[in-house]
Amino acid sequence: MSAKYSFVVPIYNEEQTIEELYRRLKAVIDRLDSAAEVIFVDDGSSDRSLLLLRHLRDRDRRICYLSFGRNFGHQIAVTAGLNFARGQVAIVLDADLQDPPELIPDLIAKWQQGYQVVYAQRRSRGQENWFKRCSAYLFYRLLRKLADVDIPSDTGDFCLLDRRCIDALDAMPERNRYIRGLRAWVGFQQTAIEFDRDPRFAGEVKYSFRKSFALALNGIVAFSSVPLRLSTYLGSIAAAIAIGMAILVIYWRIFYPDSPLTGFAIIMSCSFFLGAVQLICIGILGEYIGRIYEEVKGRPLYTLSEVAGFEANREKTTGDGTEN
Ligand code: UDP
Ligand code: MG
């Protein structure tokens, strides 16, 4: 019997959480009104995660898994899971139990009411440190100001997606994927469910500061061209300052011909200021051009080293972001 519900769970070195995750997910899945499949996507784990997934599949045939050739990152892992999902809906959740599986029946109830996207919105953020809370708070507000689409604040990737949205996401070839943005972009009927984010069940956070920063930057660059306009603004400000200074110098020369201008300091600060403005602008251009380069290379999104639980025709070795 083909599954109606596909669960997509990215796994990166989660050996300590997999068993407990399975226990809690199973309790939820067993009570669903229809068949479910759980697609674990092993994102190149270097611990025993893949081994544990193999054992789980031996115990429960509803478990399927993909294993990447290396670590491609959380967003790509979710993308791969959605590529392979066969259900009428997909439910994406983190492996570390920060996204409580017990909330899933509520997500499904909303879907049954006619929504195509149901995302979970964080009311509180468990025991995350103040730096993460503050930076997340500021980032989401900045993103909302800059982005062309309305990306809801404080949402993660914990959500339910209807088949129409899954197909729309599968059809998007872009490499720099910011899924919560793409999810907002597809439109349809969307609604939120509020929840309190639990602390991580076990193990270390897999999102390093560098990865989180890259994700945040992707969100802004992929959904806004405002930073590009920043160079025009900065250039205009620099030009205005330069004109102001020229007037000041002329004024000085006319009315105080004897006073030696403190030229060196002024020239140095001006050239540093202009240098900084230019470097910032080149940096911003670089962010966009780098991504254009990534896209035109057209490499597959991921490589697969192991696949279990899918028919032979789906056992592809590379993912190009489209259905095969
Ligand atoms: N993850 C992944 N690849 C990575 C980093 C993280 O698949 O390169 C997975 C990880 O196993 C977890 C989810 O993404 O299931 C979220 O990661 P984490 O809990 O470390 O980050 P958080 O979102 O809580 O900051
Ligand atoms: Mg987490």
Coordinates of C-alpha atoms and ligand atoms in Angstrom, one line a residue:
M1 CA 0.0 0.0 0.0
S2 CA 1.5 3.3 -1.0
A3 CA 2.1 5.8 1.7
K4 CA -0.1 8.8 2.2
Y5 CA 2.2 10.5 4.6
S6 CA 5.9 11.0 3.9
F7 CA 8.2 12.0 6.8
V8 CA 11.4 13.6 5.8
V9 CA 14.1 13.7 8.4
P10 CA 17.7 15.0 7.8
I11 CA 20.3 13.2 9.8
Y12 CA 23.9 14.4 10.4
N13 CA 25.7 12.6 13.1
E14 CA 22.6 11.9 15.2
E15 CA 23.5 8.4 16.5
Q16 CA 22.4 9.5 20.0
T17 CA 19.0 10.6 19.0
I18 CA 17.9 8.2 16.3
E19 CA 16.5 5.5 18.6
E20 CA 14.5 7.9 20.7
L21 CA 13.3 9.8 17.5
Y22 CA 12.1 6.5 16.1
R23 CA 10.2 5.6 19.3
R24 CA 8.4 9.0 19.4
L25 CA 7.7 9.0 15.6
K26 CA 6.4 5.5 15.7
A27 CA 3.9 6.3 18.4
V28 CA 2.6 9.1 16.2
I29 CA 2.7 7.2 12.9
D30 CA 0.9 4.1 14.3
R31 CA -2.1 6.2 15.2
L32 CA -2.4 7.9 11.8
D33 CA -5.5 7.2 9.6
S34 CA -3.4 6.0 6.7
A35 CA 0.0 4.5 5.7
A36 CA 3.2 6.4 6.2
E37 CA 6.8 6.2 5.1
V38 CA 9.7 7.8 6.9
I39 CA 12.6 9.0 4.7
F40 CA 15.8 9.5 6.7
V41 CA 18.4 11.4 4.7
D42 CA 21.9 10.7 6.0
D43 CA 23.8 13.8 5.2
G44 CA 27.2 12.2 5.1
S45 CA 27.4 11.3 8.8
S46 CA 30.7 10.1 10.1
D47 CA 29.3 8.4 13.2
R48 CA 27.1 5.3 13.4
S49 CA 24.0 7.0 12.1
L50 CA 23.8 5.1 8.8
L51 CA 24.3 1.8 10.6
L52 CA 21.4 2.6 12.9
L53 CA 19.2 3.5 10.0
R54 CA 20.0 0.2 8.3
H55 CA 18.9 -1.6 11.5
L56 CA 15.8 0.4 11.8
R57 CA 14.8 -0.5 8.2
D58 CA 15.3 -4.2 9.1
R59 CA 12.8 -3.7 12.0
D60 CA 10.3 -1.5 10.3
R61 CA 9.7 -1.5 6.5
R62 CA 8.1 1.9 6.6
I63 CA 11.6 3.3 7.2
C64 CA 13.5 4.3 4.0
Y65 CA 16.7 6.1 3.8
L66 CA 19.1 7.9 1.5
S67 CA 22.7 8.3 2.2
F68 CA 24.7 11.2 0.6
G69 CA 28.2 10.8 -0.8
R70 CA 29.4 13.5 1.6
N71 CA 27.9 16.3 3.8
F72 CA 25.9 18.5 1.6
G73 CA 24.0 20.4 4.2
H74 CA 20.6 20.4 5.9
Q75 CA 18.7 22.3 3.2
I76 CA 19.9 19.9 0.5
A77 CA 19.1 16.9 2.7
V78 CA 15.5 18.1 3.0
T79 CA 15.4 18.7 -0.7
A80 CA 16.5 15.1 -1.4
G81 CA 13.9 13.7 1.0
L82 CA 11.2 15.7 -0.8
N83 CA 12.5 14.5 -4.2
F84 CA 12.0 10.9 -3.0
A85 CA 8.8 11.4 -1.1
R86 CA 5.8 9.5 -2.5
G87 CA 3.0 10.6 -0.2
Q88 CA 0.2 13.0 -0.7
V89 CA 1.8 15.2 2.0
A90 CA 5.3 15.5 3.3
I91 CA 6.2 16.4 6.9
V92 CA 9.7 17.7 7.4
L93 CA 11.2 17.6 10.9
D94 CA 14.6 17.8 12.5
A95 CA 16.1 14.6 13.9
D96 CA 17.1 16.1 17.2
L97 CA 13.5 16.2 18.6
Q98 CA 13.5 20.0 18.8
D99 CA 10.5 19.7 16.5
P100 CA 8.1 17.5 18.6
P101 CA 6.6 14.7 16.6
E102 CA 3.5 14.9 18.8
L103 CA 2.6 18.1 17.0
I104 CA 2.2 16.2 13.7
P105 CA -1.5 15.3 14.1
D106 CA -2.2 19.0 14.5
L107 CA -0.4 19.8 11.3
I108 CA -2.3 17.0 9.5
A109 CA -5.6 18.3 10.9
K110 CA -4.9 21.7 9.3
W111 CA -4.1 20.0 6.0
Q112 CA -7.4 18.2 6.2
Q113 CA -9.1 21.6 6.7
G114 CA -7.7 22.6 3.3
Y115 CA -4.4 24.2 3.8
Q116 CA -1.5 23.2 1.5
V117 CA 1.3 24.4 3.7
V118 CA 1.3 24.2 7.5
Y119 CA 4.4 25.5 9.2
A120 CA 5.3 25.4 12.8
Q121 CA 6.1 28.7 14.3
R122 CA 8.3 29.0 17.4
R123 CA 6.7 30.6 20.4
S124 CA 9.8 30.1 22.4
R125 CA 13.2 28.7 21.6
G126 CA 14.0 26.1 24.4
Q127 CA 17.3 26.7 26.0
E128 CA 19.1 28.2 23.1
N129 CA 21.7 30.8 24.1
W130 CA 21.1 34.5 24.1
F131 CA 23.3 35.1 21.1
K132 CA 21.3 32.6 19.0
R133 CA 18.0 34.1 20.2
C134 CA 19.1 37.7 19.5
S135 CA 20.7 37.0 16.1
A136 CA 17.7 34.9 15.0
Y137 CA 15.3 37.6 16.2
L138 CA 17.1 40.3 14.3
F139 CA 17.7 38.2 11.2
Y140 CA 14.0 37.3 10.7
R141 CA 13.0 40.9 11.1
L142 CA 15.6 42.0 8.6
L143 CA 14.6 39.3 6.2
R144 CA 11.0 40.3 6.4
K145 CA 12.0 43.9 5.6
L146 CA 14.2 43.0 2.7
A147 CA 12.5 40.0 1.1
D148 CA 10.2 40.2 -1.9
V149 CA 8.0 37.4 -0.5
D150 CA 6.4 37.3 2.9
I151 CA 8.6 34.9 4.8
P152 CA 7.1 34.4 8.3
S153 CA 9.3 35.0 11.3
D154 CA 10.5 32.4 13.7
T155 CA 9.7 29.4 11.5
G156 CA 12.1 26.6 10.8
D157 CA 11.8 23.8 8.4
F158 CA 9.3 21.9 10.5
C159 CA 6.3 21.9 8.3
L160 CA 3.7 20.0 6.3
L161 CA 3.6 20.3 2.6
D162 CA 0.9 19.2 0.2
R163 CA 1.8 17.3 -2.9
R164 CA 1.3 20.4 -5.0
C165 CA 4.0 22.2 -3.0
I166 CA 6.3 19.2 -3.0
D167 CA 6.1 19.2 -6.8
A168 CA 6.7 22.9 -7.0
L169 CA 9.8 22.6 -4.7
D170 CA 11.0 19.6 -6.7
A171 CA 10.8 21.7 -9.9
M172 CA 13.0 24.4 -8.5
P173 CA 16.5 23.8 -9.8
E174 CA 18.3 26.3 -7.6
R175 CA 21.3 25.2 -5.6
N176 CA 21.4 27.8 -2.9
R177 CA 18.2 26.7 -1.3
Y178 CA 16.5 28.5 1.6
I179 CA 13.6 26.2 2.0
R180 CA 11.5 28.3 4.4
G181 CA 11.7 31.1 1.8
L182 CA 10.9 28.8 -1.2
R183 CA 8.0 27.4 0.8
A184 CA 6.6 30.9 1.2
W185 CA 7.3 31.6 -2.4
V186 CA 5.1 28.7 -3.7
G187 CA 2.1 30.4 -2.2
F188 CA -1.2 28.3 -1.9
Q189 CA -3.1 28.3 1.4
Q190 CA -0.6 28.6 4.2
T191 CA -1.1 28.6 8.0
A192 CA 0.9 28.4 11.1
I193 CA 0.8 26.4 14.3
E194 CA 2.6 27.8 17.3
F195 CA 4.8 25.6 19.4
D196 CA 7.5 25.7 22.1
R197 CA 10.8 24.6 20.7
D198 CA 12.3 21.9 23.0
P199 CA 16.0 21.7 23.7
R200 CA 18.0 19.3 21.6
F201 CA 17.5 15.7 22.8
A202 CA 21.2 14.8 22.7
G203 CA 24.5 15.6 20.9
E204 CA 25.9 18.8 19.7
V205 CA 24.2 21.4 17.4
K206 CA 25.2 20.5 13.9
Y207 CA 24.7 24.0 12.6
S208 CA 27.9 25.7 13.3
F209 CA 28.0 29.5 13.4
R210 CA 29.5 29.5 9.9
K211 CA 26.7 27.3 8.5
S212 CA 24.0 29.4 10.2
F213 CA 25.5 32.5 8.8
A214 CA 25.7 31.0 5.3
L215 CA 22.1 30.0 5.6
A216 CA 21.0 33.5 6.7
L217 CA 23.0 35.1 3.9
N218 CA 21.4 32.7 1.4
G219 CA 18.0 33.7 2.7
I220 CA 18.7 37.4 2.1
V221 CA 20.5 37.1 -1.2
A222 CA 18.0 34.6 -2.7
F223 CA 15.0 36.7 -1.8
S224 CA 16.1 40.3 -2.1
S225 CA 18.0 42.6 -4.4
V226 CA 18.0 45.4 -1.9
P227 CA 21.6 44.8 -0.9
L228 CA 22.6 45.5 -4.5
R229 CA 20.9 48.8 -4.3
L230 CA 22.9 49.5 -1.2
S231 CA 26.0 50.3 -3.3
T232 CA 24.0 53.1 -5.0
Y233 CA 22.9 54.5 -1.7
L234 CA 26.5 54.3 -0.3
G235 CA 27.9 55.8 -3.4
S236 CA 25.4 58.7 -3.2
I237 CA 26.3 59.3 0.4
A238 CA 30.0 59.3 -0.4
A239 CA 29.5 61.7 -3.3
A240 CA 27.5 64.1 -1.0
I241 CA 30.2 64.0 1.6
A242 CA 32.9 64.7 -1.1
I243 CA 30.9 67.7 -2.5
G244 CA 30.5 69.0 1.1
M245 CA 34.2 68.7 1.7
A246 CA 35.1 70.5 -1.5
I247 CA 32.8 73.4 -0.6
L248 CA 34.4 73.5 2.9
V249 CA 37.9 73.6 1.4
I250 CA 37.0 76.4 -1.0
Y251 CA 35.4 78.3 1.8
W252 CA 38.5 77.9 4.0
R253 CA 40.8 79.0 1.2
I254 CA 38.9 82.2 0.6
F255 CA 38.2 83.2 4.2
Y256 CA 41.2 81.8 6.1
P257 CA 44.0 81.8 3.4
D258 CA 46.7 81.6 6.2
S259 CA 45.4 78.6 8.1
P260 CA 47.1 75.4 7.1
L261 CA 44.4 72.7 6.5
T262 CA 45.0 69.6 8.5
G263 CA 45.2 67.9 5.1
F264 CA 46.8 64.6 5.9
A265 CA 44.2 63.4 8.4
I266 CA 41.4 64.4 6.1
I267 CA 42.8 62.8 3.1
M268 CA 43.5 59.6 5.0
S269 CA 40.1 59.3 6.5
C270 CA 38.5 60.1 3.1
S271 CA 40.5 57.5 1.3
F272 CA 39.8 54.9 4.0
F273 CA 36.1 55.7 3.9
L274 CA 35.9 55.4 0.1
G275 CA 38.0 52.3 0.1
A276 CA 35.6 50.7 2.7
V277 CA 32.5 51.7 0.7
Q278 CA 34.0 50.2 -2.5
L279 CA 35.0 47.0 -0.8
I280 CA 31.6 46.6 0.8
C281 CA 30.0 47.1 -2.6
I282 CA 32.3 44.6 -4.3
G283 CA 31.6 42.1 -1.5
I284 CA 27.9 42.5 -2.0
L285 CA 28.3 42.0 -5.8
G286 CA 30.4 39.0 -5.1
E287 CA 27.7 37.4 -3.0
Y288 CA 25.3 37.5 -6.0
I289 CA 27.9 36.7 -8.7
G290 CA 29.2 33.7 -6.7
R291 CA 25.6 32.4 -6.6
I292 CA 25.1 33.0 -10.3
Y293 CA 28.3 31.0 -10.9
E294 CA 27.1 28.2 -8.7
E295 CA 23.8 28.0 -10.6
V296 CA 25.3 28.1 -14.1
K297 CA 27.6 25.2 -13.3
G298 CA 24.5 23.1 -13.1
R299 CA 26.0 20.4 -10.9
P300 CA 23.6 17.9 -9.3
L301 CA 22.4 19.0 -5.8
Y302 CA 23.8 15.8 -4.1
T303 CA 25.3 12.4 -4.7
L304 CA 23.9 9.3 -3.2
S305 CA 26.0 6.4 -1.9
E306 CA 23.1 4.3 -0.6
V307 CA 19.4 4.1 -1.1
A308 CA 16.9 1.8 0.6
G309 CA 13.2 1.5 0.4
F310 CA 12.5 2.9 -3.1
E311 CA 11.8 1.1 -6.3
A312 CA 14.6 0.4 -8.7
N313 CA 13.7 3.1 -11.1
R314 CA 14.1 5.7 -8.3
E315 CA 17.5 4.5 -7.2
K316 CA 19.4 7.3 -8.9
T317 CA 22.9 8.2 -7.9
T318 CA 22.7 11.9 -8.3
G319 CA 20.0 14.4 -7.6
D320 CA 19.3 17.1 -10.1
G321 CA 16.4 18.6 -8.2
T322 CA 13.9 17.3 -10.6
E323 CA 11.8 14.1 -10.7
N324 CA 13.3 11.3 -12.6
Ligands
UDP1 N1 21.7 18.6 9.7 C1 22.1 18.0 8.4 N2 23.2 18.5 7.8 C2 24.0 19.4 8.4 C3 23.7 20.0 9.6 C4 22.5 19.6 10.2 O1 21.3 17.2 7.9 O2 25.0 19.7 7.7 C5 20.5 18.1 10.3 C6 20.6 17.7 11.8 O3 21.0 16.3 11.9 C7 19.3 18.0 12.4 C8 18.8 19.2 11.6 O4 19.6 19.2 10.4 O5 18.4 16.9 12.1 C9 19.0 20.5 12.3 O6 20.3 20.6 12.8 P1 20.6 21.2 14.2 O7 19.7 20.7 15.2 O8 22.1 20.9 14.5 O9 20.4 22.7 14.1 P2 19.4 23.8 14.7 O10 18.4 24.0 13.6 O11 18.8 23.2 15.9 O12 20.2 25.0 15.0
MG2 MG 18.3 21.4 16.4

